[in-house]
Amino acid sequence: MLDFNKNEPTFFITYKKKNRPHSYQNDCDDYVLRNELRGSMITEQNNQCFYCEKKIENGSNKIHIDHIKQRDAFHALECDYNNMVLSCNGGKKEEHCGKYKDKQESWNDDKFLRILPQNIQLQEKASDFFNYISNGKIQPKQSLSSDEKTRANNTIDYLMLNHRNLVEARKSLFFQLELYRREGYDTTHIFSFFQEFHSIFFE
């Protein structure tokens, strides 16, 4: 899961000042606007799904703008750029990431990572919570408190981050990463070949 790195683009700030949107579905229902938003987010996220870090491409029907805190429960955040990330659509038969999340309960800062808390001082970084291990799975860091481990595990389950397809993809990447390192390639160079699963390379 990527660390939170948001910088609201000028075009969206201008759009909101001019149109004062309240409903994302109704007031931001514009193809050009949403495509520009995707472009901004795909740059922020380095062409990766915010949740699982798989490689994504703009213009693909396999991605969507996801509201971290669901629109139906957090109306005040519907048009808040900080609440929007790009998510893949998950697997063909079994979903994960944003699509899977939105079929469950609403995001709860007491149960999951505090990615977007009301008090910004309480904001947490995914990289402080998760370890990526060579068998392809994500697990909470051992250094976490009991509450933090519980919320980390809840977040993994909530987003289905240990979906078998993701586990197999990460496991394969660990194997290839080791081969490249034996050949003397540095981490940044190797990442440029794959451009996904950033946390595996730079945790």
CSV table of C-alpha atoms in Angstrom, one decimal:
chain,number,residue,atom,x,y,z
A,1,MET,CA,0.0,0.0,0.0
A,2,LEU,CA,1.4,3.4,-1.0
A,3,ASP,CA,2.1,6.1,1.5
A,4,PHE,CA,-0.2,9.1,1.2
A,5,ASN,CA,1.2,11.7,-1.1
A,6,LYS,CA,-1.4,14.2,-2.4
A,7,ASN,CA,-1.0,17.6,-4.0
A,8,GLU,CA,-4.3,19.0,-5.3
A,9,PRO,CA,-3.9,20.2,-8.9
A,10,THR,CA,-4.6,23.8,-9.8
A,11,PHE,CA,-7.3,22.9,-12.3
A,12,PHE,CA,-9.4,21.1,-9.7
A,13,ILE,CA,-9.0,23.9,-7.2
A,14,THR,CA,-10.2,26.3,-9.9
A,15,TYR,CA,-13.1,24.0,-10.9
A,16,LYS,CA,-14.3,23.8,-7.3
A,17,LYS,CA,-14.1,27.6,-6.8
A,18,LYS,CA,-16.1,28.2,-10.0
A,19,ASN,CA,-18.7,25.4,-9.6
A,20,ARG,CA,-18.8,24.7,-5.9
A,21,PRO,CA,-19.5,21.0,-6.2
A,22,HIS,CA,-21.2,19.1,-3.4
A,23,SER,CA,-21.9,15.7,-5.1
A,24,TYR,CA,-19.0,13.9,-6.9
A,25,GLN,CA,-21.5,11.9,-8.9
A,26,ASN,CA,-23.6,14.8,-10.1
A,27,ASP,CA,-21.3,17.9,-9.9
A,28,CYS,CA,-18.1,16.2,-11.2
A,29,ASP,CA,-19.7,14.1,-13.9
A,30,ASP,CA,-17.5,15.4,-16.6
A,31,TYR,CA,-15.3,13.1,-18.8
A,32,VAL,CA,-12.5,15.7,-19.3
A,33,LEU,CA,-12.4,16.6,-15.6
A,34,ARG,CA,-12.2,13.0,-14.5
A,35,ASN,CA,-9.6,12.2,-17.0
A,36,GLU,CA,-7.5,15.1,-15.8
A,37,LEU,CA,-7.9,13.9,-12.2
A,38,ARG,CA,-6.8,10.4,-13.2
A,39,GLY,CA,-3.7,11.9,-14.9
A,40,SER,CA,-2.8,13.8,-11.8
A,41,MET,CA,-3.3,10.8,-9.5
A,42,ILE,CA,-1.4,8.4,-11.8
A,43,THR,CA,1.6,10.7,-11.6
A,44,GLU,CA,1.3,10.9,-7.8
A,45,GLN,CA,1.1,7.2,-7.5
A,46,ASN,CA,3.8,6.4,-10.0
A,47,ASN,CA,1.5,4.4,-12.2
A,48,GLN,CA,0.5,2.1,-9.4
A,49,CYS,CA,-2.8,1.2,-7.6
A,50,PHE,CA,-2.9,3.1,-4.3
A,51,TYR,CA,-3.9,0.0,-2.4
A,52,CYS,CA,-2.1,-3.1,-3.9
A,53,GLU,CA,0.6,-1.3,-5.9
A,54,LYS,CA,0.0,-3.2,-9.1
A,55,LYS,CA,0.9,-1.3,-12.3
A,56,ILE,CA,-1.9,0.6,-13.8
A,57,GLU,CA,-2.4,2.8,-16.9
A,58,ASN,CA,-4.5,5.9,-17.4
A,59,GLY,CA,-7.4,5.4,-19.9
A,60,SER,CA,-7.8,1.8,-18.9
A,61,ASN,CA,-11.2,0.4,-18.0
A,62,LYS,CA,-9.4,-1.6,-15.3
A,63,ILE,CA,-9.0,1.4,-13.0
A,64,HIS,CA,-11.2,3.9,-11.3
A,65,ILE,CA,-11.1,6.9,-9.0
A,66,ASP,CA,-11.8,5.6,-5.6
A,67,HIS,CA,-12.9,7.5,-2.5
A,68,ILE,CA,-10.9,6.2,0.4
A,69,LYS,CA,-13.7,7.1,2.7
A,70,GLN,CA,-16.9,6.1,0.9
A,71,ARG,CA,-19.1,8.8,-0.5
A,72,ASP,CA,-22.3,7.5,0.9
A,73,ALA,CA,-21.0,7.7,4.4
A,74,PHE,CA,-18.7,10.8,4.2
A,75,HIS,CA,-20.6,13.3,2.1
A,76,ALA,CA,-18.3,16.2,3.1
A,77,LEU,CA,-15.4,14.4,1.5
A,78,GLU,CA,-17.0,13.6,-1.9
A,79,CYS,CA,-15.2,16.3,-3.7
A,80,ASP,CA,-12.1,16.4,-1.5
A,81,TYR,CA,-9.1,15.6,-3.6
A,82,ASN,CA,-7.3,14.1,-0.6
A,83,ASN,CA,-10.0,11.5,-0.4
A,84,MET,CA,-9.5,10.4,-4.0
A,85,VAL,CA,-7.0,7.8,-5.2
A,86,LEU,CA,-6.6,5.6,-8.2
A,87,SER,CA,-7.5,2.0,-7.6
A,88,CYS,CA,-7.3,-1.1,-9.8
A,89,ASN,CA,-10.6,-3.0,-10.2
A,90,GLY,CA,-9.2,-6.2,-8.7
A,91,GLY,CA,-9.4,-9.7,-10.1
A,92,LYS,CA,-11.8,-11.0,-12.7
A,93,LYS,CA,-13.6,-13.3,-10.4
A,94,GLU,CA,-12.6,-12.1,-6.9
A,95,GLU,CA,-12.2,-8.4,-6.3
A,96,HIS,CA,-9.7,-6.6,-4.1
A,97,CYS,CA,-8.7,-3.0,-3.4
A,98,GLY,CA,-11.3,-0.3,-3.9
A,99,LYS,CA,-14.1,-2.4,-5.4
A,100,TYR,CA,-13.8,-4.9,-2.6
A,101,LYS,CA,-13.6,-2.3,0.1
A,102,ASP,CA,-16.8,-0.5,-1.1
A,103,LYS,CA,-18.9,-3.7,-0.7
A,104,GLN,CA,-18.1,-3.7,3.0
A,105,GLU,CA,-18.6,-1.4,6.0
A,106,SER,CA,-17.5,2.2,5.8
A,107,TRP,CA,-13.9,3.2,6.5
A,108,ASN,CA,-13.4,3.5,10.3
A,109,ASP,CA,-10.3,5.1,11.7
A,110,ASP,CA,-10.6,3.1,14.9
A,111,LYS,CA,-10.5,-0.2,12.9
A,112,PHE,CA,-8.2,0.5,10.0
A,113,LEU,CA,-5.1,2.6,9.2
A,114,ARG,CA,-5.7,6.3,9.7
A,115,ILE,CA,-4.8,7.4,6.2
A,116,LEU,CA,-7.2,10.4,6.2
A,117,PRO,CA,-8.1,11.3,9.8
A,118,GLN,CA,-9.9,14.4,10.8
A,119,ASN,CA,-6.9,15.4,12.9
A,120,ILE,CA,-4.0,15.5,10.4
A,121,GLN,CA,-1.6,15.0,13.2
A,122,LEU,CA,-2.9,11.5,13.6
A,123,GLN,CA,-2.2,10.5,10.0
A,124,GLU,CA,-0.4,7.2,9.5
A,125,LYS,CA,1.9,6.0,6.8
A,126,ALA,CA,1.4,2.5,5.4
A,127,SER,CA,5.1,2.0,5.2
A,128,ASP,CA,5.3,2.2,9.0
A,129,PHE,CA,2.8,-0.7,9.4
A,130,PHE,CA,3.4,-3.3,6.7
A,131,ASN,CA,6.2,-5.8,5.9
A,132,TYR,CA,6.3,-7.5,2.5
A,133,ILE,CA,7.8,-11.0,2.9
A,134,SER,CA,9.3,-13.3,0.3
A,135,ASN,CA,6.3,-15.7,0.2
A,136,GLY,CA,4.4,-12.8,-1.3
A,137,LYS,CA,2.2,-11.9,1.7
A,138,ILE,CA,1.8,-8.7,3.5
A,139,GLN,CA,1.9,-8.7,7.3
A,140,PRO,CA,2.0,-6.2,10.2
A,141,LYS,CA,5.4,-5.1,11.4
A,142,GLN,CA,6.5,-6.9,14.6
A,143,SER,CA,7.4,-3.5,16.2
A,144,LEU,CA,3.7,-2.4,16.2
A,145,SER,CA,1.6,-2.2,19.3
A,146,SER,CA,-1.3,-4.6,19.8
A,147,ASP,CA,-3.8,-2.0,18.6
A,148,GLU,CA,-1.7,-1.1,15.6
A,149,LYS,CA,-1.3,-4.7,14.6
A,150,THR,CA,-5.0,-5.3,14.8
A,151,ARG,CA,-5.7,-2.3,12.6
A,152,ALA,CA,-3.0,-3.3,10.2
A,153,ASN,CA,-4.5,-6.8,9.8
A,154,ASN,CA,-8.0,-5.3,9.5
A,155,THR,CA,-6.8,-3.1,6.7
A,156,ILE,CA,-5.1,-6.0,4.9
A,157,ASP,CA,-8.4,-8.0,5.1
A,158,TYR,CA,-10.6,-4.9,4.3
A,159,LEU,CA,-8.7,-4.4,1.0
A,160,MET,CA,-8.0,-8.1,0.3
A,161,LEU,CA,-4.3,-7.3,0.0
A,162,ASN,CA,-3.4,-10.9,0.4
A,163,HIS,CA,-5.6,-12.0,-2.5
A,164,ARG,CA,-3.9,-15.0,-4.1
A,165,ASN,CA,-3.2,-13.2,-7.4
A,166,LEU,CA,-1.4,-10.4,-5.5
A,167,VAL,CA,0.5,-12.9,-3.4
A,168,GLU,CA,1.7,-14.8,-6.4
A,169,ALA,CA,2.7,-11.6,-8.2
A,170,ARG,CA,4.7,-10.4,-5.2
A,171,LYS,CA,6.3,-13.8,-4.7
A,172,SER,CA,7.4,-13.8,-8.3
A,173,LEU,CA,8.8,-10.3,-8.0
A,174,PHE,CA,10.9,-11.2,-5.0
A,175,PHE,CA,12.5,-14.1,-6.9
A,176,GLN,CA,13.3,-11.8,-9.9
A,177,LEU,CA,14.5,-9.1,-7.6
A,178,GLU,CA,17.1,-11.4,-6.0
A,179,LEU,CA,18.3,-12.4,-9.5
A,180,TYR,CA,18.8,-8.8,-10.6
A,181,ARG,CA,20.6,-8.0,-7.3
A,182,ARG,CA,23.0,-10.9,-7.9
A,183,GLU,CA,23.8,-9.3,-11.2
A,184,GLY,CA,24.8,-6.1,-9.5
A,185,TYR,CA,21.8,-3.9,-10.3
A,186,ASP,CA,20.8,-1.3,-7.7
A,187,THR,CA,17.3,-1.1,-6.3
A,188,THR,CA,16.2,2.0,-8.2
A,189,HIS,CA,17.4,0.6,-11.5
A,190,ILE,CA,15.5,-2.7,-10.9
A,191,PHE,CA,12.3,-0.8,-10.0
A,192,SER,CA,12.5,1.0,-13.3
A,193,PHE,CA,12.1,-2.4,-15.0
A,194,PHE,CA,8.9,-3.3,-13.1
A,195,GLN,CA,7.3,-0.1,-12.0
A,196,GLU,CA,5.0,-1.8,-9.5
A,197,PHE,CA,5.1,-2.9,-5.9
A,198,HIS,CA,7.1,0.1,-4.8
A,199,SER,CA,7.0,-0.9,-1.1
A,200,ILE,CA,8.9,-4.2,-1.9
A,201,PHE,CA,11.8,-2.2,-3.3
A,202,PHE,CA,12.0,0.7,-0.9
A,203,GLU,CA,10.6,-0.5,2.5
